[in-house]
C-alpha atoms as one frame of an Amber mdcrd trajectory, in Angstrom:
protein
  -1.400   6.631  26.884  -1.616  10.370  27.085  -3.759  12.342  24.676  -0.639
  13.524  22.835   0.534   9.935  22.320  -2.886   8.966  20.941  -2.836  11.904
  18.519   0.588  10.959  17.218  -0.293   7.277  16.962  -3.399   7.936  14.862
  -1.720  10.576  12.710   1.497   8.588  12.544  -0.363   5.618  11.045  -1.525
   7.757   8.138   1.863   9.384   7.666   3.627   6.020   7.522   0.967   4.515
   5.271   1.097   7.546   2.979   4.863   7.298   2.646   4.604   3.584   1.777
   1.961   4.322  -0.880   4.063   7.167  -2.307   7.026   4.787  -2.533   5.000
   2.042  -4.242   3.371   4.466  -6.685   6.787   5.948  -7.425   8.241   2.507
  -8.115   5.249   1.735 -10.351   6.226   4.737 -12.461   9.413   2.876 -13.437
   7.289   0.054 -14.837   5.201   2.562 -16.780   8.319   4.273 -18.085  10.083
   1.062 -19.128   7.027  -0.144 -21.040   6.579   3.016 -23.141   8.356   1.539
 -26.209   5.668  -1.165 -26.473   3.117   1.615 -26.982   4.933   3.501 -29.723
   3.749   3.192 -33.288   5.690   5.180 -35.886   6.838   7.555 -33.169   3.318
   8.132 -31.844   2.462   7.183 -28.287  -0.744   5.174 -28.447  -2.577   4.099
 -25.326  -5.377   1.611 -24.994  -7.856   1.799 -22.117  -5.779  -0.605 -20.041
  -2.734   1.652 -20.264  -4.803   4.747 -19.480  -6.171   3.177 -16.296  -2.708
   1.946 -15.254  -1.439   5.521 -15.536  -4.484   6.789 -13.638  -3.745   4.217
 -10.913  -0.201   5.554 -10.604  -1.251   9.207 -10.392  -4.099   8.489  -7.991
  -1.733   6.404  -5.862   0.532   9.428  -5.528  -2.470  11.574  -4.578  -3.746
   9.082  -1.998  -0.259   8.821  -0.491   0.001  12.592  -0.173  -3.523  12.821
   1.265  -2.618  10.273   3.939   0.476  12.268   4.895  -1.503  15.527   5.098
  -4.384  13.902   7.004  -1.881  12.311   9.395  -0.365  15.711  10.131  -3.808
  17.290  10.591  -4.897  14.529  12.959  -1.739  15.077  14.994  -2.097  18.842
  15.414  -5.803  19.749  15.142  -8.360  19.431  17.960 -10.606  16.710  16.521
 -12.521  14.337  18.778 -10.972  10.905  19.239 -13.850   9.277  17.345 -13.495
  11.716  14.409  -9.764  10.984  14.283 -10.282   7.232  14.182 -12.966   7.446
  11.494 -11.027   9.902   9.316  -7.823   7.899   9.702  -9.351   4.613   8.556
 -11.381   6.239   5.775  -8.204   7.824   4.424  -6.381   4.490   4.558  -9.310
   2.857   2.726  -8.917   5.433  -0.050  -6.032   3.295  -1.353  -8.760   1.160
  -2.946  -9.103   3.880  -5.605  -5.681   3.361  -7.218  -5.836  -0.388  -6.563
  -9.126  -0.564  -8.460  -7.684   1.484 -11.321  -4.580  -0.696 -11.540  -6.714
  -3.854 -11.520  -8.827  -2.347 -14.310  -5.639  -1.592 -16.226  -4.341  -5.114
 -15.793  -7.633  -6.441 -17.191  -7.451  -4.025 -20.146 -10.121  -1.698 -18.786
 -12.697  -4.286 -17.707 -15.392  -2.856 -15.429 -15.074  -5.796 -13.026 -12.927
  -3.787 -10.616 -14.635  -0.405 -11.032 -16.546  -0.840  -7.721 -13.208  -1.190
  -5.905 -12.133   2.214  -7.238 -15.504   3.733  -6.330 -15.179   2.452  -2.737
 -11.772   4.103  -2.513 -13.177   7.365  -3.840 -15.947   7.199  -1.238 -13.307
   6.629   1.448 -11.420   9.740   0.363 -14.566  11.845   0.219 -15.688  10.463
   3.587 -12.320  11.422   5.071 -12.762  15.057   4.209 -16.413  15.169   5.262
 -15.454  13.620   8.613 -12.633  16.128   9.073 -14.901  19.049   8.173 -17.639
  17.943  10.575 -15.102  17.085  13.294 -13.334  20.418  12.903 -16.561  22.397
  13.088 -17.589  20.561  16.267 -14.184  21.138  17.868 -14.078  24.844  16.955
């Protein structure tokens, strides 16, 4: 493969993955919307910790999807080393563990059992941007 094909393949993976995550998080919003009446009490919207973390999982899923799209575009057009691209790409994909961990916490009514899953995803997202920063500085 030529260097241009490799760039598009690595970036394309993140773009496609990001679009899938955006779609799933968007569909999850329908579930959240349809279940609002169960959380109304005398016209007041009351949320327990489980509901709060489900909503956080949805919003973070949208963020992670958008980050994957943006990272995919950056990897396709910026002069990062091949190794930096691979590392940043997979770290950004692993960031999906953040919303997954939050949704699992929500499904277990806020239990801390799945908190480490969310933390791993957050580390993946942070690692993505550190890798891109270091890779960009080396390429510049």
